Coordinates of C-alpha atoms in Angstrom, one line a residue:
M298 CA 101.0 175.6 52.1
C299 CA 101.9 176.0 55.8
G300 CA 103.7 173.0 57.2
R301 CA 105.7 174.5 60.0
Y302 CA 105.3 177.6 62.2
A303 CA 106.7 179.1 65.4
L304 CA 104.9 179.6 68.8
G305 CA 107.6 179.8 71.4
I306 CA 105.6 181.9 73.9
R307 CA 103.3 181.0 76.8
P308 CA 99.5 180.8 76.6
S309 CA 99.4 183.5 79.3
F310 CA 101.3 185.9 77.0
V311 CA 99.2 185.0 74.0
R312 CA 96.1 185.7 76.1
Y313 CA 97.4 189.1 77.0
Q314 CA 98.3 190.0 73.4
L315 CA 94.8 189.0 72.2
Q316 CA 93.1 191.0 74.9
E317 CA 95.2 194.0 74.0
H318 CA 93.6 193.8 70.5
H319 CA 90.1 193.6 71.9
M320 CA 89.8 189.9 71.5
P321 CA 88.4 188.6 74.8
V322 CA 89.7 185.4 76.3
D323 CA 87.4 183.9 78.9
E324 CA 89.2 180.7 79.2
A325 CA 92.8 179.6 78.5
P326 CA 95.0 176.5 79.3
D327 CA 97.8 176.7 81.8
D328 CA 101.3 177.5 80.6
E329 CA 102.5 174.0 81.6
D330 CA 99.8 172.3 79.5
V331 CA 100.9 173.7 76.1
R332 CA 104.3 173.2 74.5
Q333 CA 106.1 176.3 73.4
T334 CA 108.3 175.7 70.4
Y335 CA 110.0 177.6 67.6
N336 CA 109.6 174.6 65.4
F337 CA 106.0 173.7 65.5
A338 CA 105.2 170.7 63.3
P339 CA 102.1 168.7 62.4
G340 CA 101.0 166.4 65.3
N341 CA 101.9 169.0 67.9
H342 CA 99.3 170.6 70.1
G343 CA 98.9 174.3 69.3
L344 CA 96.8 177.2 70.6
V345 CA 93.5 177.8 68.9
Y346 CA 91.2 180.7 69.5
R347 CA 87.5 180.1 69.0
A348 CA 84.0 180.8 70.2
D349 CA 83.0 178.7 73.2
V350 CA 80.4 176.5 71.6
P351 CA 79.5 172.8 72.1
D352 CA 81.6 170.1 70.5
Y353 CA 79.1 169.8 67.6
G354 CA 79.8 173.3 66.6
A355 CA 78.1 176.7 66.4
R356 CA 74.7 177.4 67.9
G357 CA 72.0 175.6 66.1
R358 CA 68.5 176.9 65.4
H359 CA 65.4 175.3 66.8
G360 CA 65.0 171.8 65.6
D361 CA 68.7 171.4 64.6
T362 CA 70.5 168.2 65.5
T363 CA 74.0 167.5 66.7
E364 CA 76.5 165.5 64.7
D365 CA 75.4 162.2 66.1
G366 CA 71.8 163.0 65.2
A367 CA 70.6 164.0 68.7
A368 CA 68.1 166.8 68.7
T369 CA 69.0 170.1 70.4
N370 CA 65.4 170.2 71.9
G371 CA 65.2 173.8 71.0
V372 CA 67.2 174.9 74.0
E373 CA 67.9 178.5 73.8
E374 CA 71.6 179.2 74.1
P375 CA 73.0 182.3 75.7
K376 CA 73.2 185.4 73.5
E377 CA 76.5 186.6 74.9
T378 CA 79.4 185.0 73.0
R379 CA 82.3 183.7 75.0
Y380 CA 85.7 183.0 73.5
K381 CA 88.5 180.8 74.7
L382 CA 92.0 179.6 73.9
Q383 CA 92.2 175.9 73.6
S384 CA 95.0 173.4 73.1
M385 CA 94.4 171.2 69.9
K386 CA 96.4 168.8 67.8
W387 CA 97.5 170.0 64.4
G388 CA 96.1 167.8 61.6
L389 CA 92.3 167.7 61.5
V390 CA 90.6 164.4 62.2
P391 CA 86.8 164.5 61.2
F392 CA 84.3 163.6 63.9
W393 CA 83.1 160.5 62.0
T394 CA 86.6 158.8 62.2
K395 CA 86.4 155.6 64.2
R396 CA 90.1 154.8 64.5
N397 CA 93.3 156.8 65.1
P398 CA 94.6 157.6 61.6
D399 CA 98.3 157.1 60.7
Y400 CA 100.7 160.0 60.3
G401 CA 100.5 160.0 56.5
T402 CA 96.7 160.5 56.7
V403 CA 96.9 163.3 59.2
M404 CA 99.5 165.1 57.0
K405 CA 96.8 165.4 54.3
T406 CA 94.6 167.5 56.6
I407 CA 97.1 170.0 58.1
N408 CA 95.9 172.5 55.5
A409 CA 92.6 173.2 53.8
R410 CA 92.6 175.0 50.5
D411 CA 90.3 178.0 50.3
D412 CA 88.9 177.0 46.9
S413 CA 87.9 173.6 48.3
L414 CA 85.4 175.5 50.6
I415 CA 83.5 177.2 47.9
E416 CA 81.0 174.4 47.3
N417 CA 78.8 172.9 50.0
R418 CA 80.3 169.5 49.8
G419 CA 83.4 167.6 50.8
M420 CA 85.0 166.7 54.1
W421 CA 85.2 170.4 55.2
N422 CA 81.5 171.1 54.8
T423 CA 80.4 170.7 58.4
M424 CA 83.5 172.3 59.9
K425 CA 83.3 175.4 57.7
Q426 CA 79.8 176.1 58.8
K427 CA 80.0 175.6 62.5
K428 CA 83.6 175.1 63.6
R429 CA 85.7 178.0 62.5
C430 CA 88.7 179.1 64.5
V431 CA 91.8 181.2 64.6
V432 CA 95.3 179.4 64.9
V433 CA 97.7 181.6 66.8
A434 CA 101.4 181.8 65.7
Q435 CA 104.4 184.1 65.8
G436 CA 105.2 183.4 62.2
F437 CA 105.6 180.5 59.7
Y438 CA 108.3 178.8 57.7
E439 CA 108.6 178.1 54.0
W440 CA 111.4 176.5 52.0
L441 CA 112.9 178.0 48.9
K442 CA 113.9 175.3 46.4
K443 CA 117.1 175.7 44.4
N444 CA 119.0 173.5 42.0
G445 CA 115.9 171.7 40.9
G446 CA 114.8 171.0 44.4
K447 CA 118.1 169.5 45.6
E448 CA 118.7 172.4 47.9
K449 CA 116.1 173.9 50.2
I450 CA 116.6 177.1 52.1
P451 CA 114.2 177.8 55.0
H452 CA 112.7 181.2 55.2
Y453 CA 110.7 182.7 58.1
M454 CA 107.8 185.1 57.7
K455 CA 106.4 187.3 60.4
R456 CA 104.3 190.5 60.7
K457 CA 106.5 193.6 60.3
D458 CA 104.9 195.2 63.4
G459 CA 105.8 192.1 65.5
Q460 CA 102.2 191.3 66.4
L461 CA 100.9 187.7 66.6
M462 CA 99.7 186.0 63.4
C463 CA 96.1 184.9 63.4
F464 CA 95.6 182.1 60.8
A465 CA 92.0 181.3 59.6
G466 CA 91.3 177.6 60.5
L467 CA 88.8 174.9 61.1
W468 CA 88.5 172.6 64.1
D469 CA 86.7 169.4 65.0
C470 CA 86.2 167.0 67.9
V471 CA 86.4 163.2 67.6
Q472 CA 86.0 160.3 69.9
Y473 CA 87.3 156.9 68.7
E474 CA 85.5 153.7 69.2
G475 CA 86.2 152.1 72.5
S476 CA 87.7 155.4 73.9
D477 CA 86.3 157.7 76.5
E478 CA 88.6 160.6 75.6
K479 CA 87.8 163.4 73.1
L480 CA 90.4 164.6 70.7
Y481 CA 90.3 168.2 69.4
T482 CA 92.1 168.8 66.1
Y483 CA 92.5 171.7 63.6
T484 CA 93.6 172.6 60.1
I485 CA 95.0 175.9 58.7
I486 CA 93.3 177.4 55.6
T487 CA 95.6 178.4 52.8
T488 CA 95.2 180.7 49.8
D489 CA 97.2 182.1 46.9
S490 CA 100.5 183.7 48.0
N491 CA 100.8 187.5 47.8
K492 CA 103.3 189.2 45.6
Q493 CA 105.9 189.3 48.4
L494 CA 106.0 185.6 48.9
K495 CA 105.4 184.3 45.3
F496 CA 109.1 183.6 45.0
L497 CA 108.9 181.1 47.8
H498 CA 105.6 179.2 47.3
D499 CA 102.3 179.6 45.4
R500 CA 100.3 179.1 48.7
M501 CA 100.3 180.8 52.0
P502 CA 98.1 180.7 55.1
V503 CA 95.1 183.0 55.4
I504 CA 96.1 185.8 57.8
L505 CA 93.3 187.7 59.5
E506 CA 94.0 191.1 61.0
N507 CA 94.1 191.1 64.9
G508 CA 91.1 192.5 66.5
S509 CA 89.4 193.3 63.2
D510 CA 85.8 192.9 62.1
D511 CA 87.0 190.1 59.8
I512 CA 88.0 188.0 62.8
R513 CA 84.7 188.7 64.6
T514 CA 82.8 187.7 61.4
W515 CA 84.9 184.6 61.0
L516 CA 84.3 183.4 64.6
D517 CA 80.7 184.5 64.9
P518 CA 78.8 181.4 66.2
N519 CA 75.5 182.8 64.9
R520 CA 76.7 182.3 61.3
A521 CA 75.9 178.6 61.0
E522 CA 75.8 178.6 57.2
W523 CA 78.6 179.1 54.7
S524 CA 78.3 182.4 52.8
K525 CA 80.1 184.5 50.2
E526 CA 80.9 186.9 53.0
L527 CA 82.8 184.2 54.8
Q528 CA 84.5 183.0 51.6
A529 CA 85.6 186.5 50.8
L530 CA 87.7 186.6 54.0
L531 CA 90.0 183.9 52.6
K532 CA 92.4 186.1 50.6
P533 CA 96.1 186.8 50.4
Y534 CA 97.5 189.0 53.2
D535 CA 97.9 192.6 52.1
G536 CA 99.8 193.8 55.2
E537 CA 103.5 194.2 55.6
L538 CA 105.5 191.0 56.3
E539 CA 109.2 190.4 56.9
C540 CA 110.7 187.4 55.1
Y541 CA 114.3 186.2 55.5
P542 CA 116.4 183.1 55.4
V543 CA 117.0 181.2 58.7
S544 CA 119.0 178.3 60.0
K545 CA 118.7 175.0 58.2
E546 CA 118.5 173.3 61.6
V547 CA 114.8 174.1 61.6
G548 CA 114.3 171.4 58.9
K549 CA 114.6 168.7 61.5
V550 CA 111.3 168.4 63.5
G551 CA 113.0 167.5 66.8
N552 CA 115.1 170.7 66.8
N553 CA 114.0 173.7 68.8
S554 CA 115.8 177.0 69.3
P555 CA 114.9 180.8 69.5
A556 CA 117.7 181.2 66.9
F557 CA 115.4 179.6 64.3
I558 CA 113.4 182.8 63.9
V559 CA 116.6 185.0 63.8
P560 CA 117.9 186.0 60.3
V561 CA 121.0 184.0 59.3
A562 CA 122.7 187.3 58.4
S563 CA 121.8 189.0 61.7
I564 CA 124.5 189.9 64.2
E565 CA 122.3 188.3 66.8
N566 CA 122.7 184.9 65.1
K567 CA 125.6 183.0 66.6
N568 CA 125.8 180.8 63.5
N569 CA 126.3 183.8 61.2
I570 CA 129.6 183.3 59.4
A571 CA 130.3 187.0 59.5
N572 CA 130.0 187.0 63.3
F573 CA 132.3 184.0 63.4
F574 CA 135.1 185.9 61.7
S575 CA 134.4 188.9 63.8
N576 CA 134.7 186.9 66.9
A577 CA 137.8 185.3 65.5
K578 CA 139.4 188.7 65.0
V579 CA 138.6 189.7 68.6
S580 CA 140.0 186.4 69.8
A581 CA 143.1 186.8 67.7
K582 CA 143.7 190.3 69.1
G583 CA 143.4 188.9 72.6
E584 CA 145.8 186.1 71.8
A585 CA 148.3 188.6 70.3
E586 CA 148.2 190.6 73.5
K587 CA 148.8 187.5 75.6
D588 CA 151.7 186.5 73.4
E589 CA 153.2 190.0 73.7
I590 CA 153.0 189.9 77.5
K591 CA 154.5 186.4 77.5
K592 CA 157.3 187.6 75.2
E593 CA 158.1 190.5 77.6
E594 CA 158.2 188.1 80.5
V595 CA 160.7 185.8 78.6
E596 CA 162.9 188.8 77.8
L597 CA 163.0 189.8 81.4
E598 CA 164.0 186.3 82.4
N599 CA 166.7 186.1 79.7
K600 CA 168.0 189.6 80.4
G601 CA 170.6 188.2 82.8
P602 CA 171.6 184.9 84.4
D603 CA 169.5 183.6 87.3
I604 CA 170.7 184.3 90.8
V605 CA 170.8 181.2 92.9
A606 CA 171.0 181.5 96.7
H607 CA 173.7 179.6 98.4
V608 CA 174.7 178.9 101.9
D609 CA 175.5 181.7 104.3
G610 CA 173.3 184.1 102.3
E611 CA 175.8 184.2 99.5
Q612 CA 174.6 184.9 95.9
R613 CA 176.4 183.9 92.8
H614 CA 175.5 184.1 89.1
T615 CA 174.9 180.7 87.6
I616 CA 174.2 179.4 84.1
E617 CA 172.6 176.2 83.0
H618 CA 175.0 173.6 81.6
T619 CA 174.0 170.2 80.5
S620 CA 177.4 168.6 80.1
T621 CA 177.9 167.8 83.7
E622 CA 176.7 164.5 85.1
D623 CA 174.2 165.9 87.5
N624 CA 173.2 168.8 85.3
A625 CA 173.8 171.2 88.2
P626 CA 174.2 174.9 87.4
I627 CA 177.8 175.9 87.2
P628 CA 179.2 179.4 88.1
G629 CA 178.9 181.9 85.2
P630 CA 180.6 185.1 84.4
K631 CA 180.2 188.2 86.4
S632 CA 177.3 190.5 85.5
P633 CA 177.9 194.2 85.5
S634 CA 174.7 194.6 87.6
H635 CA 176.4 192.7 90.4
I636 CA 179.8 194.3 90.4
N637 CA 178.8 196.9 93.0
L638 CA 177.2 194.4 95.4
K639 CA 178.3 195.3 98.9
R640 CA 180.2 192.7 100.9
E641 CA 179.2 192.0 104.4
H642 CA 182.8 192.6 105.6
E643 CA 185.3 195.1 104.0
T644 CA 188.1 192.6 104.7
D645 CA 186.5 190.1 102.3
S646 CA 186.8 192.7 99.5
I647 CA 190.5 193.3 100.3
E648 CA 191.2 189.6 100.4
D649 CA 189.5 189.2 97.0
D650 CA 191.6 191.9 95.5
A651 CA 194.8 190.3 96.8
T652 CA 193.8 187.0 95.5
E653 CA 193.1 188.4 92.1
A654 CA 196.5 190.0 91.9
K655 CA 198.3 186.8 92.9
T656 CA 196.2 184.9 90.3
A657 CA 197.3 187.3 87.6
K658 CA 201.0 186.9 88.5
L659 CA 200.5 183.1 88.6
A660 CA 199.0 183.1 85.1
T661 CA 201.9 185.2 83.7
A662 CA 204.5 182.9 85.3
T663 CA 202.9 179.8 84.1
T664 CA 202.6 181.0 80.5
A665 CA 206.3 182.0 80.5
H666 CA 207.3 178.6 81.9
V667 CA 205.3 176.7 79.4
S668 CA 206.7 178.7 76.5
R669 CA 210.3 177.7 77.6
S670 CA 209.6 174.1 78.3
K671 CA 210.8 171.3 75.9
P672 CA 208.5 169.5 73.7
A673 CA 206.4 166.9 75.4
I674 CA 207.2 163.2 75.1
T675 CA 205.4 161.6 72.2
R676 CA 203.2 158.6 72.5
L677 CA 203.1 156.2 69.6
G678 CA 205.1 158.6 67.6
R679 CA 202.7 161.4 67.9
K680 CA 203.5 164.8 69.5
T681 CA 201.3 165.9 72.4
R682 CA 200.3 169.6 72.9
S683 CA 200.3 171.9 75.9
A684 CA 197.0 172.5 77.7
T685 CA 197.9 176.1 78.2
S686 CA 198.7 176.8 74.6
N687 CA 196.2 177.4 71.7
D688 CA 196.6 173.8 70.7
T689 CA 194.2 171.1 71.5
T690 CA 194.4 169.4 75.0
S691 CA 196.3 166.1 74.9
K692 CA 195.6 163.0 76.8
G693 CA 199.1 162.9 78.2
S694 CA 199.3 166.3 79.8
A695 CA 198.9 165.0 83.4
G696 CA 202.7 164.9 83.9
R697 CA 203.0 168.5 82.8
A698 CA 200.3 169.5 85.2
N699 CA 202.4 168.2 88.1
D700 CA 205.5 170.0 86.9
G701 CA 203.5 173.2 86.5
S702 CA 202.1 172.8 90.1
Q703 CA 205.7 172.5 91.4
R704 CA 206.8 175.7 89.6
I705 CA 203.7 177.5 90.9
T706 CA 204.7 176.5 94.4
Q707 CA 208.2 177.8 93.8
F708 CA 206.7 181.0 92.5
F709 CA 204.8 181.7 95.7
K710 CA 207.8 180.8 97.8
G711 CA 209.9 183.4 95.9

């Protein structure tokens, strides 16, 4: 069967393609009047190519009557056949229908089996004689059933040469009771699947070759009676088709995307899992480069302590220290890269050298004094330790600090 197909192109483009294959189009709907979709479902309005004949069908002979019984009065119709593209609703509603059928009823007439047209009886009898048409599509879908029908994988079929597909179809026109509007509907004729598509389904739409004599015979309005020649046109397609799995998103009627006719395994398909990992590798490579750059920036920042500008244009090394109450940066050790910094005045350099020398002498004298001093007074029977020795600082070293300060003063006086 054929229950879903694709027609995502404009009527103007369809018209151009048909004319390129010597299929004249004397009339066609505007692009805005027909929906273009890659997920064409029953109930939608599709494009139908047919001979431009009255609503009651192909040209009648003298004395013929229309569907409502009115005589044609033997009016001679033009000999030149005109063809047109027309928007029609998928799901044929016979002309004798009085009320709008429900969706379930319409679903029964979206396809017409070729073997049901052999005998001159049944609901298709009038349409097959006077109302034959071609349904235009880019391709059609079929679902492969797996695991006992629990899993269904959609496949898309199209011509290998990329040309439009021309399905053999039937059309009709109905006017419901109490309505002034006419409704044009159509059905797609199906036949046995060819060898290529047998694995998918046992039925497939009848595909007529574009611009061929078969199409001209099928649409000929002068053939107002069913014949073996017309029946012989309804056969499996013997041309080359492409068939491949597509996105499962096409299974929902409301979905529509050009990706539906792109193979799942194609690099053009964004949902392809292989493309996903490929993109992930590219993305990972980009992230790695970003991390490397960031790492280098961090290394540059940590290469030496930050330089903080102070008053009077002075620059000093500082390090972060969190033990102070205000978390302010405290001076850090000198960095070799800043030893050769030029001072603004040479006298400052001399004074610094003198200060360093005095500080060295002061440290030597203080150490000697502390080593000769008596043990500190104990508190609560425990011995305190010197702050300048390798021992731990004691809480009672304040007195010693005063003595040390006096001796430092005496040192400078000497």
